[in-house]
PDB file of C-alpha atoms and ligand atoms in Angstrom:
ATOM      1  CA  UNK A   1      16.907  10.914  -0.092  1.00 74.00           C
ATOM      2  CA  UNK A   2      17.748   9.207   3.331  1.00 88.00           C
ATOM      3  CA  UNK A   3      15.032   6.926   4.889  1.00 95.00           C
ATOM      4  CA  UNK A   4      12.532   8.993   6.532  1.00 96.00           C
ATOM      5  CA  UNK A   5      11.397   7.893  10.403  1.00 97.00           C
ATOM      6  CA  UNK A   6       7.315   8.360   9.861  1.00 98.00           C
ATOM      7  CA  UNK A   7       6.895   7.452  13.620  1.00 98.00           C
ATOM      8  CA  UNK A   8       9.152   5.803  16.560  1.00 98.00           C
ATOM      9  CA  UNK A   9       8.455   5.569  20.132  1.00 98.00           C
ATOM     10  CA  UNK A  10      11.347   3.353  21.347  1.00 97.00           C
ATOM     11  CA  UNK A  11       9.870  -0.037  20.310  1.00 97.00           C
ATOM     12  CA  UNK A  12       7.819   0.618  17.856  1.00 98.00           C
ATOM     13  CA  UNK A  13       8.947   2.459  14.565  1.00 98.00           C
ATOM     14  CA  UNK A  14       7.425   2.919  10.916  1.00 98.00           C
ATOM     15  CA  UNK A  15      10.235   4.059   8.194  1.00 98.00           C
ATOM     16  CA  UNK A  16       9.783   4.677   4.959  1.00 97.00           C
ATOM     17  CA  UNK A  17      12.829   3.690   3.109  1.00 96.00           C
ATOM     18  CA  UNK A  18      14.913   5.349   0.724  1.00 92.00           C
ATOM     19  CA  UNK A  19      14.005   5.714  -2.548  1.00 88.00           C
ATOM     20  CA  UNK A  20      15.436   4.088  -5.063  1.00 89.00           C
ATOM     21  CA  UNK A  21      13.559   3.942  -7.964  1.00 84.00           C
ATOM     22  CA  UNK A  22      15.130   4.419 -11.643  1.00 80.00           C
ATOM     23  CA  UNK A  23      14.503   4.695 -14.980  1.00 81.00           C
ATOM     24  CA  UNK A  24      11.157   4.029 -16.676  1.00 82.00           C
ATOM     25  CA  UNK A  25      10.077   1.990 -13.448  1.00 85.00           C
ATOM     26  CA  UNK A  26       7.154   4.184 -11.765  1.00 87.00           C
ATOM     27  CA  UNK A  27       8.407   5.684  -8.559  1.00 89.00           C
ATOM     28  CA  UNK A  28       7.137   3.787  -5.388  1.00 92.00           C
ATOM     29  CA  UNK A  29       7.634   3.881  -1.899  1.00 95.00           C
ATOM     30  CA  UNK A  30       8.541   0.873   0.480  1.00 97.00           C
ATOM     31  CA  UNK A  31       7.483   1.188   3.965  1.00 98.00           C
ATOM     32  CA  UNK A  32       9.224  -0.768   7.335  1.00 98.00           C
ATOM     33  CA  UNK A  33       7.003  -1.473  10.565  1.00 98.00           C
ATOM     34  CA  UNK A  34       9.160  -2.842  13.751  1.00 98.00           C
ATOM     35  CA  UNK A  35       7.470  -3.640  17.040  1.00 98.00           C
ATOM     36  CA  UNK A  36      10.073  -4.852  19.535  1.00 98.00           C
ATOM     37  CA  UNK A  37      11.799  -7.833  17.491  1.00 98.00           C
ATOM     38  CA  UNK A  38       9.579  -8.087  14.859  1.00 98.00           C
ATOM     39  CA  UNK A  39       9.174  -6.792  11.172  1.00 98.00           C
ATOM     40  CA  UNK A  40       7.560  -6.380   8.150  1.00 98.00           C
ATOM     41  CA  UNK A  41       7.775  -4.949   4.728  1.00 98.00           C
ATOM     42  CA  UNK A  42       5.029  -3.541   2.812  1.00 98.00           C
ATOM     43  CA  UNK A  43       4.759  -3.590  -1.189  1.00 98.00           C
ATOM     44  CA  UNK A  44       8.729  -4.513  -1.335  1.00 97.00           C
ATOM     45  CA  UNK A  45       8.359  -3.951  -5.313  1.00 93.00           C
ATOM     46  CA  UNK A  46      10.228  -5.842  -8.163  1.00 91.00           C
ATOM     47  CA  UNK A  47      13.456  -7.008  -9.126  1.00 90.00           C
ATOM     48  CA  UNK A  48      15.050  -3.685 -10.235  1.00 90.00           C
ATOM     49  CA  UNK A  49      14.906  -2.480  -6.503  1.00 94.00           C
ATOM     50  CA  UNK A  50      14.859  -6.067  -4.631  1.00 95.00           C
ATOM     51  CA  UNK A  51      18.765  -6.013  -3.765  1.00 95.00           C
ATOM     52  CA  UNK A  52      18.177  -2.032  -2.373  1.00 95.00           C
ATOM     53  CA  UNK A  53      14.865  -2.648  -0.794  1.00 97.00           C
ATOM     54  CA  UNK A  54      16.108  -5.754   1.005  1.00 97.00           C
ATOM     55  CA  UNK A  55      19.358  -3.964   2.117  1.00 96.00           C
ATOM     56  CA  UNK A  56      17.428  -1.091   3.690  1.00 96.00           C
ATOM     57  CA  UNK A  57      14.686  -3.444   5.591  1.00 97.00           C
ATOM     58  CA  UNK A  58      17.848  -5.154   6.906  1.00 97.00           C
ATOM     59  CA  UNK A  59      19.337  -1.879   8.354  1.00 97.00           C
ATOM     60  CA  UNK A  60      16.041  -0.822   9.343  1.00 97.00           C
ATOM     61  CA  UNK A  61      15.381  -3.979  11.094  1.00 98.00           C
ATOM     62  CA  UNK A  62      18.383  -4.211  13.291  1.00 97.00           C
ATOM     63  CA  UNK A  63      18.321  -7.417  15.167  1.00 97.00           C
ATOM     64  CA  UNK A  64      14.989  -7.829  14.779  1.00 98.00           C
ATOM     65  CA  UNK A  65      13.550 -10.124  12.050  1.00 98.00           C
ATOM     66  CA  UNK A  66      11.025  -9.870   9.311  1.00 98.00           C
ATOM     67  CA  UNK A  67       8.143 -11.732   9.981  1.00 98.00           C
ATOM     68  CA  UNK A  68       5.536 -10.512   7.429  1.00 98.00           C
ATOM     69  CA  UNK A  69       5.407  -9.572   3.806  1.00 98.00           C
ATOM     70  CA  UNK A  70       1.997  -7.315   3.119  1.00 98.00           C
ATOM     71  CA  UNK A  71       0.876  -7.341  -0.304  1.00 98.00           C
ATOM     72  CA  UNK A  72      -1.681  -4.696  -1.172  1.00 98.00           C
ATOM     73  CA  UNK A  73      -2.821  -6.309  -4.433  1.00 97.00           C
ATOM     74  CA  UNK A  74      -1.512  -7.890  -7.517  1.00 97.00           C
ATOM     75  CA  UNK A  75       0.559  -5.351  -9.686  1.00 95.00           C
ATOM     76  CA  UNK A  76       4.348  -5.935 -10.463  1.00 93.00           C
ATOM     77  CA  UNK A  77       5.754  -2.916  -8.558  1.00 92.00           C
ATOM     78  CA  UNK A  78       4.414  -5.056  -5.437  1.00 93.00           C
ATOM     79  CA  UNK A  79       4.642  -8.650  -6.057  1.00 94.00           C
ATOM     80  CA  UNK A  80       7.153  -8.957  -8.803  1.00 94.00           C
ATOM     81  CA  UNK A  81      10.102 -10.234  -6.259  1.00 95.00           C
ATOM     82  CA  UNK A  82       8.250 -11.661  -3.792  1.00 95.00           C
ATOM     83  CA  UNK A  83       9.915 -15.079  -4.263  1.00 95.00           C
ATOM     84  CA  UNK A  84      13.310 -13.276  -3.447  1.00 95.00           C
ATOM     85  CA  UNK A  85      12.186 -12.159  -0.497  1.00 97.00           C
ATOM     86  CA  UNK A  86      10.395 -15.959   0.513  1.00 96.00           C
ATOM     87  CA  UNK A  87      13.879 -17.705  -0.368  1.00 95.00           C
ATOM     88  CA  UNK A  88      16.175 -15.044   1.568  1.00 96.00           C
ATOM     89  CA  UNK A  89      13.939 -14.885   4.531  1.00 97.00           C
ATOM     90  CA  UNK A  90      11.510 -16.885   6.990  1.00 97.00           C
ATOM     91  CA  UNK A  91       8.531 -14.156   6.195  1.00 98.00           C
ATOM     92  CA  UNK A  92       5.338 -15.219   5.543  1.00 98.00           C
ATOM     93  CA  UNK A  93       3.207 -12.825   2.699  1.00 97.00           C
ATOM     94  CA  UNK A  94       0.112 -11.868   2.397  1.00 98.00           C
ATOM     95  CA  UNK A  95      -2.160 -10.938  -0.187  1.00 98.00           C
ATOM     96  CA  UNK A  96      -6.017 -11.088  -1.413  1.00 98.00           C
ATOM     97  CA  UNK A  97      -7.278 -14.526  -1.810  1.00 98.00           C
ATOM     98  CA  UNK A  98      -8.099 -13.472  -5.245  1.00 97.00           C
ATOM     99  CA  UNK A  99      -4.342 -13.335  -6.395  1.00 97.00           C
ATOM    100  CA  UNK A 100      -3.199 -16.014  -4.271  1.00 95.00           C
ATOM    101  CA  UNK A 101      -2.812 -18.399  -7.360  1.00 92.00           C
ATOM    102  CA  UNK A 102      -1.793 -15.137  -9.963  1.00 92.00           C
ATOM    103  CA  UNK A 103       1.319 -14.064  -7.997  1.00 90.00           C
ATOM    104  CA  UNK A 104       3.288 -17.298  -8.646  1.00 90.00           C
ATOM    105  CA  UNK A 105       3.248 -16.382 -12.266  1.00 90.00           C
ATOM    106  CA  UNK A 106       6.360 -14.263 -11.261  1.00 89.00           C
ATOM    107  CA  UNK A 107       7.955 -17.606  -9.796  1.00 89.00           C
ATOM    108  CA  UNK A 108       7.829 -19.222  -6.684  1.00 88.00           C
ATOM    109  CA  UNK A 109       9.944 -21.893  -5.827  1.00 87.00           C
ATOM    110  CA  UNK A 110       7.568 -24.631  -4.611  1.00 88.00           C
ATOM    111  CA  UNK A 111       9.828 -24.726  -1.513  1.00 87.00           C
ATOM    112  CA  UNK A 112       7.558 -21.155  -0.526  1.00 92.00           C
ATOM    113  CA  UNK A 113       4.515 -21.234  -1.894  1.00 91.00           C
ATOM    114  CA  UNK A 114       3.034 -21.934   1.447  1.00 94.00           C
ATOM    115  CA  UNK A 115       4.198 -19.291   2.718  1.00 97.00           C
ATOM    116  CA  UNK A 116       2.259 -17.158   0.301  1.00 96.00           C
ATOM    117  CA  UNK A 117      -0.999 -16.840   2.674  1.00 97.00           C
ATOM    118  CA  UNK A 118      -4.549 -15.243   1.581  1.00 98.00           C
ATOM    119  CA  UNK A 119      -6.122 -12.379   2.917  1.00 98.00           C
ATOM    120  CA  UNK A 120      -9.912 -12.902   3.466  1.00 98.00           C
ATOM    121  CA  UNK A 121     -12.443 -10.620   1.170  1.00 98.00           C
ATOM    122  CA  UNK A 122     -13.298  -8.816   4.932  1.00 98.00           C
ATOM    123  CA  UNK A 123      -9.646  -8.062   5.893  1.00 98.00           C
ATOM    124  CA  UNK A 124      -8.267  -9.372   8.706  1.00 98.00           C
ATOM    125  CA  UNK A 125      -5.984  -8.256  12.281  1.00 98.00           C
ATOM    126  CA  UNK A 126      -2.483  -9.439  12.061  1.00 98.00           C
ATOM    127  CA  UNK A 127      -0.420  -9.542  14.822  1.00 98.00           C
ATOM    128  CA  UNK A 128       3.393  -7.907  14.891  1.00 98.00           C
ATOM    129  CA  UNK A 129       5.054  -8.390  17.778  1.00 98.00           C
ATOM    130  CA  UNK A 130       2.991  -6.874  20.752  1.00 98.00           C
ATOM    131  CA  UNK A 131       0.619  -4.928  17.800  1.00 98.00           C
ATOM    132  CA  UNK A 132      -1.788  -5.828  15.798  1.00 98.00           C
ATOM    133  CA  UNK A 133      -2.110  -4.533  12.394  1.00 98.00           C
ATOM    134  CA  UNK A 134      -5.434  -3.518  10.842  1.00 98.00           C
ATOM    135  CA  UNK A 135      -6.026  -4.992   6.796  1.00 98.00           C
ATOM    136  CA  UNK A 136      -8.712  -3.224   5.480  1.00 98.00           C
ATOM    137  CA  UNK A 137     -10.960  -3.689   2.973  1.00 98.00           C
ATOM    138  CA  UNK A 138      -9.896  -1.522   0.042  1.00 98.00           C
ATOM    139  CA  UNK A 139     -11.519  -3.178  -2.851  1.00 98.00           C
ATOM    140  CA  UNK A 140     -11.700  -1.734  -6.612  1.00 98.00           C
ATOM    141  CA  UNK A 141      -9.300   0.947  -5.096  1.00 98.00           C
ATOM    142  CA  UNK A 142      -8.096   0.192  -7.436  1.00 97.00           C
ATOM    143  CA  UNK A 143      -7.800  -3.931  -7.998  1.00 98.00           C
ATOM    144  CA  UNK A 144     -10.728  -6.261  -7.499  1.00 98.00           C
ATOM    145  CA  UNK A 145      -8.793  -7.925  -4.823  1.00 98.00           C
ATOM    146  CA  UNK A 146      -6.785  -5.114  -2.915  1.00 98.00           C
ATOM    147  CA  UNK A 147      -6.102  -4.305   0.984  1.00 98.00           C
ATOM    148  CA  UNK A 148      -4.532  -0.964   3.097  1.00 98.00           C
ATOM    149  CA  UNK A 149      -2.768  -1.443   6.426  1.00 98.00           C
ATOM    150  CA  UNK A 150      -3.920   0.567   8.927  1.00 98.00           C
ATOM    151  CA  UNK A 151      -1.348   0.476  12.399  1.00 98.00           C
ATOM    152  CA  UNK A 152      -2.821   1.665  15.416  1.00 98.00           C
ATOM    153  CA  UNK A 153       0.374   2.263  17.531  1.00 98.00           C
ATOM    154  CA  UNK A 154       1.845   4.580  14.713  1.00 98.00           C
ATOM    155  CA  UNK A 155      -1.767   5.739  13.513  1.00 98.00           C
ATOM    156  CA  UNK A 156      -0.530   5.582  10.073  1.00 98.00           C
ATOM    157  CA  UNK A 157      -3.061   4.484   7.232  1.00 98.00           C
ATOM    158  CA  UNK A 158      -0.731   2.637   4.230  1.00 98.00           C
ATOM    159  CA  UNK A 159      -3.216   2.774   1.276  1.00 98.00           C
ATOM    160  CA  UNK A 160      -1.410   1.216  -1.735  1.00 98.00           C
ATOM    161  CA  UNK A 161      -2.825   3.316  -4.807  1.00 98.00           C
ATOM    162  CA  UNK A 162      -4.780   5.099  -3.264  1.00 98.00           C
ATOM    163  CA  UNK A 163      -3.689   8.598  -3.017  1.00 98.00           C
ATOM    164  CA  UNK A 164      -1.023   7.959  -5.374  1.00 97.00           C
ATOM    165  CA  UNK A 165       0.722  10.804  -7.165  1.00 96.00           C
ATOM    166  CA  UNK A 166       2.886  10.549 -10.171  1.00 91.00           C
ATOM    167  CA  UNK A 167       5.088  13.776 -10.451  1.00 88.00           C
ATOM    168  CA  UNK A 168       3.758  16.097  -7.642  1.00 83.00           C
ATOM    169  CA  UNK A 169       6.082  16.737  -3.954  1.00 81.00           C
ATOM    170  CA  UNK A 170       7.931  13.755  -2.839  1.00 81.00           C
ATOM    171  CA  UNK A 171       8.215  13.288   0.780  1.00 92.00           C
ATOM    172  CA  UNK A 172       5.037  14.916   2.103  1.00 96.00           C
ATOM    173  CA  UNK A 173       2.303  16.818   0.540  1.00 97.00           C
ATOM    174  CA  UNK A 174       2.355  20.218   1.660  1.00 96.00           C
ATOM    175  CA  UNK A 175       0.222  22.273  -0.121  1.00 96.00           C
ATOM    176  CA  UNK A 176      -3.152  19.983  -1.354  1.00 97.00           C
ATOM    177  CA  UNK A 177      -4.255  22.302  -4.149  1.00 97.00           C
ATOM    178  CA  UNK A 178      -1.277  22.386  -5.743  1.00 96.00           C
ATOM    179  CA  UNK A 179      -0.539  18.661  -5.505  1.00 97.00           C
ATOM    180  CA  UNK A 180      -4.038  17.118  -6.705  1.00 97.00           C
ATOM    181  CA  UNK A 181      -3.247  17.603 -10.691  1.00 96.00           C
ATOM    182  CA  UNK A 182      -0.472  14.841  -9.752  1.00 97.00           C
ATOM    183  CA  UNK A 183      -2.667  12.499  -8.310  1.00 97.00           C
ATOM    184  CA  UNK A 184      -6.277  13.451 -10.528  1.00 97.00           C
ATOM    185  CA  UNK A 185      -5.212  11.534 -13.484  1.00 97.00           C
ATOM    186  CA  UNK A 186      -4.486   8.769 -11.514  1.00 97.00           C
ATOM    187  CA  UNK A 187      -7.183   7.994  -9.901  1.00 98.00           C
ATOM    188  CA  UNK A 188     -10.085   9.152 -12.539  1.00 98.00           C
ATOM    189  CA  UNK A 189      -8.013   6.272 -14.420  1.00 98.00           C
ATOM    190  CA  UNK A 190      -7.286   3.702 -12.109  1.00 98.00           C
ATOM    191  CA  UNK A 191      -9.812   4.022  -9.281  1.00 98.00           C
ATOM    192  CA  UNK A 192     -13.229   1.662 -10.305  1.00 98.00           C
ATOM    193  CA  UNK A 193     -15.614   4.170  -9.000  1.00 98.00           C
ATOM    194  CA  UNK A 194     -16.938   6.640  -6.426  1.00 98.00           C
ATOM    195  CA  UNK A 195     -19.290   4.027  -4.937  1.00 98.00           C
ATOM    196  CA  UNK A 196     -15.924   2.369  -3.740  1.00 98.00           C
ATOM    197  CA  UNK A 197     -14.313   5.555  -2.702  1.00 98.00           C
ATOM    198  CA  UNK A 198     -17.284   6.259  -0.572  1.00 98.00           C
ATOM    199  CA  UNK A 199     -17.532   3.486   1.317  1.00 98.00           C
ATOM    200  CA  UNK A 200     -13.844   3.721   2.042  1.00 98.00           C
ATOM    201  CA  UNK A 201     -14.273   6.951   3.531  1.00 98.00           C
ATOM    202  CA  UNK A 202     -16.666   5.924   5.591  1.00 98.00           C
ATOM    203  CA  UNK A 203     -14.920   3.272   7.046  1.00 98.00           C
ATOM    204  CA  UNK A 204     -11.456   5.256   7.523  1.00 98.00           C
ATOM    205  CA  UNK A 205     -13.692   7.888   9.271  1.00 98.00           C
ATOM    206  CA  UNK A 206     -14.094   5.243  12.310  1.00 98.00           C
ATOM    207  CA  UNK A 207     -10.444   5.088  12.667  1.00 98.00           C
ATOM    208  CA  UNK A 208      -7.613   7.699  13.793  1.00 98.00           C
ATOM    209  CA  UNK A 209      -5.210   8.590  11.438  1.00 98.00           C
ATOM    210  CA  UNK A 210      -2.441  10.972  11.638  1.00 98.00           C
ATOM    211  CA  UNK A 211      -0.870   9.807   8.277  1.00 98.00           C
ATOM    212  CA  UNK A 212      -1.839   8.560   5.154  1.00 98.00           C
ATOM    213  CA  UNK A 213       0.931   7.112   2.803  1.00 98.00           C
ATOM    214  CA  UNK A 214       0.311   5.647  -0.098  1.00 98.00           C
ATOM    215  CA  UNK A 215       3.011   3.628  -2.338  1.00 96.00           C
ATOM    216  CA  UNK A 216       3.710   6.056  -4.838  1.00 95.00           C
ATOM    217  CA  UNK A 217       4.472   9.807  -4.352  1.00 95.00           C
ATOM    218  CA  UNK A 218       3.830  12.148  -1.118  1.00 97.00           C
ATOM    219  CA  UNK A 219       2.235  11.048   2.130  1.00 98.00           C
ATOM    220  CA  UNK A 220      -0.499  13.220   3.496  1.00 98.00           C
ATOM    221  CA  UNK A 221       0.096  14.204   7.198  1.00 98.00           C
ATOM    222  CA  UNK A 222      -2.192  15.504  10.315  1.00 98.00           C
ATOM    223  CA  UNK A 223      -5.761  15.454  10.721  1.00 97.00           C
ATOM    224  CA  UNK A 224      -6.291  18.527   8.450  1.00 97.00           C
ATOM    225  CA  UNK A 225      -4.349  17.232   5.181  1.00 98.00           C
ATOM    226  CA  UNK A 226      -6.456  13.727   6.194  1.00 98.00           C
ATOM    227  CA  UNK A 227      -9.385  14.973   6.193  1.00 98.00           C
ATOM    228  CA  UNK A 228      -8.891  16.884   2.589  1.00 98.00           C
ATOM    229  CA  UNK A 229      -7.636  14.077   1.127  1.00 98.00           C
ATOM    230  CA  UNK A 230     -10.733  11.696   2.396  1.00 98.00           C
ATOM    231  CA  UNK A 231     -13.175  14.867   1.335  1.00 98.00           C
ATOM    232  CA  UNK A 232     -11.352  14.728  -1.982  1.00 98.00           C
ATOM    233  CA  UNK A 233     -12.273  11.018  -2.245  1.00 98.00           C
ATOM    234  CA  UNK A 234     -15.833  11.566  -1.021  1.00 97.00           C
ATOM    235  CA  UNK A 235     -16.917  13.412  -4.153  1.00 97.00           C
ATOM    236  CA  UNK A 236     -14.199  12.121  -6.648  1.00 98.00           C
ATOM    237  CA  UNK A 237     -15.732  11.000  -9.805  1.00 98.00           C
ATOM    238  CA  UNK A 238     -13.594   8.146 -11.412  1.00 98.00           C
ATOM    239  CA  UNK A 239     -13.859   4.826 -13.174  1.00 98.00           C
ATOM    240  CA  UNK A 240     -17.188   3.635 -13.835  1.00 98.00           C
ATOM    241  CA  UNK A 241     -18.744   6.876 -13.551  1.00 98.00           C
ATOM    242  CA  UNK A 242     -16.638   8.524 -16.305  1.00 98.00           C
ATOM    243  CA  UNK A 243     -17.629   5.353 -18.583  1.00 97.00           C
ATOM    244  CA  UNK A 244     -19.218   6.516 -22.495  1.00 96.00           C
ATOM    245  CA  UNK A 245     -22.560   4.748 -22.688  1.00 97.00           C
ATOM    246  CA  UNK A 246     -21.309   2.997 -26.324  1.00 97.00           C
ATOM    247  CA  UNK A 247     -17.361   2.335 -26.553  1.00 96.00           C
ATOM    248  CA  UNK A 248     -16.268   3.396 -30.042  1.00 95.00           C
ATOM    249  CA  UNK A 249     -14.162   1.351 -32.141  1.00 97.00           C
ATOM    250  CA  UNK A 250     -10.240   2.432 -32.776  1.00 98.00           C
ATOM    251  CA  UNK A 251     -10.254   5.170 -35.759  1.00 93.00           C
TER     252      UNK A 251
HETATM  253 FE1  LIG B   1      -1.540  -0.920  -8.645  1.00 77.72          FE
END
């Protein structure tokens, strides 16, 4: 599968790269933002895919240069090669404060660990070249410490796990019914709880958003396949709120 153009108005383009995942590895998407002659990755992934994903940000990238490294939260398939990516290139990454001194158990090289930089519990804007990049609070959806990108040119949501499906249409989601048993599991699983989901709805619901991709599985495009996935989330029951009252002990 070719790298798909999600959005591109001359000097400003959001690609989601080719997939290249293998093997037992779950499947995850890597997404490029350029704005005029700067770049960033998003969730670049581990080292099975580093050499791949690095190659296909460089193409995508041109002669412009990567700038920033966002890290939704703390899981391998995100942060596992992000000392790679600080030794090859000038980017600065960021993630939630709360992982800021977890990720360099995958190894950083003290000559980049300050340019591993912590994303405040509130989010934060962060410029890219003549844009600014929303990073929203996404918290318990699922890690304690976790973040979506929201890009106002583009109008594209990124939301990490959220939305994730394992197994269901690849590119985009075109049909919601038939897609949800890939993504219920999933999130009754991973997700902490429908308090979270709510509030996340209610904050996406201030913004415009034409697309919402998350980092594993099928994107969900235009405001009608939006707005089933955040009525989806509204009501979802997950986490917490499938807890037993008393745990029982391994038979
Ligand atoms: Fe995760």
């Amino acid at each position: 599968m070719p790298p798909t153009i999600l959005f591109d108005n001359g000097t400003h383009k959001n690609v989601l790269l080719e997939d290249v995942s293998s093997g037992l590895a779950v499947q995850a998407n890597q997404h490029v933002i350029v704005d005029g002659a700067s770049g960033m990755i998003l969730d670049p992934g581990g080292h099975k895919v580093y050499s791949k994903v690095l190659a296909g940000t460089m193409t995508q990238l041109g002669r412009s240069k990567l700038e920033k490294i966002f890290l939704s939260h703390q899981d391998p398939d995100i942060v596992a090669a992000t000392n790679g990516w600080l030794m090859t290139t000038d980017a600065v990454a960021y993630v939630s404060k709360l992982w800021i001194r977890f990720v360099p158990h995958f190894g950083l090289d003290h000559l980049v660990l300050d340019r591993l930089l912590p994303i405040p519990d509130q989010g934060m804007r962060l410029p890219l070249g003549s844009a600014e990049m929303l990073l929203l609070q996404a918290h318990f959806l699922h890690s304690c410490g976790n973040f979506h990108l929201y890009d106002p040119v583009s109008k594209i949501l990124y939301s990490g796990d959220l939305g994730a499906s394992i197994g269901g249409e690849t590119v985009e989601v075109q049909d919601f019914d038939a897609h949800l048993p890939a993504m219920e599991g999933f999130h009754k699983r991973y997700m902490a709880g429908s308090k979270a989901l709510r509030a996340w709805v209610k904050m996406v619901r201030k913004l415009d958003v034409q697309i919402i991709a998350p980092q594993h599985g099928a994107l969900f495009r235009g405001p009608a396949m939006v707005e089933r996935f955040l009525s989806w989330c509204e009501t979802l029951q997950c986490g917490m709120d499938l807890l037993d009252d008393e745990l029982q002990l391994p038979a």
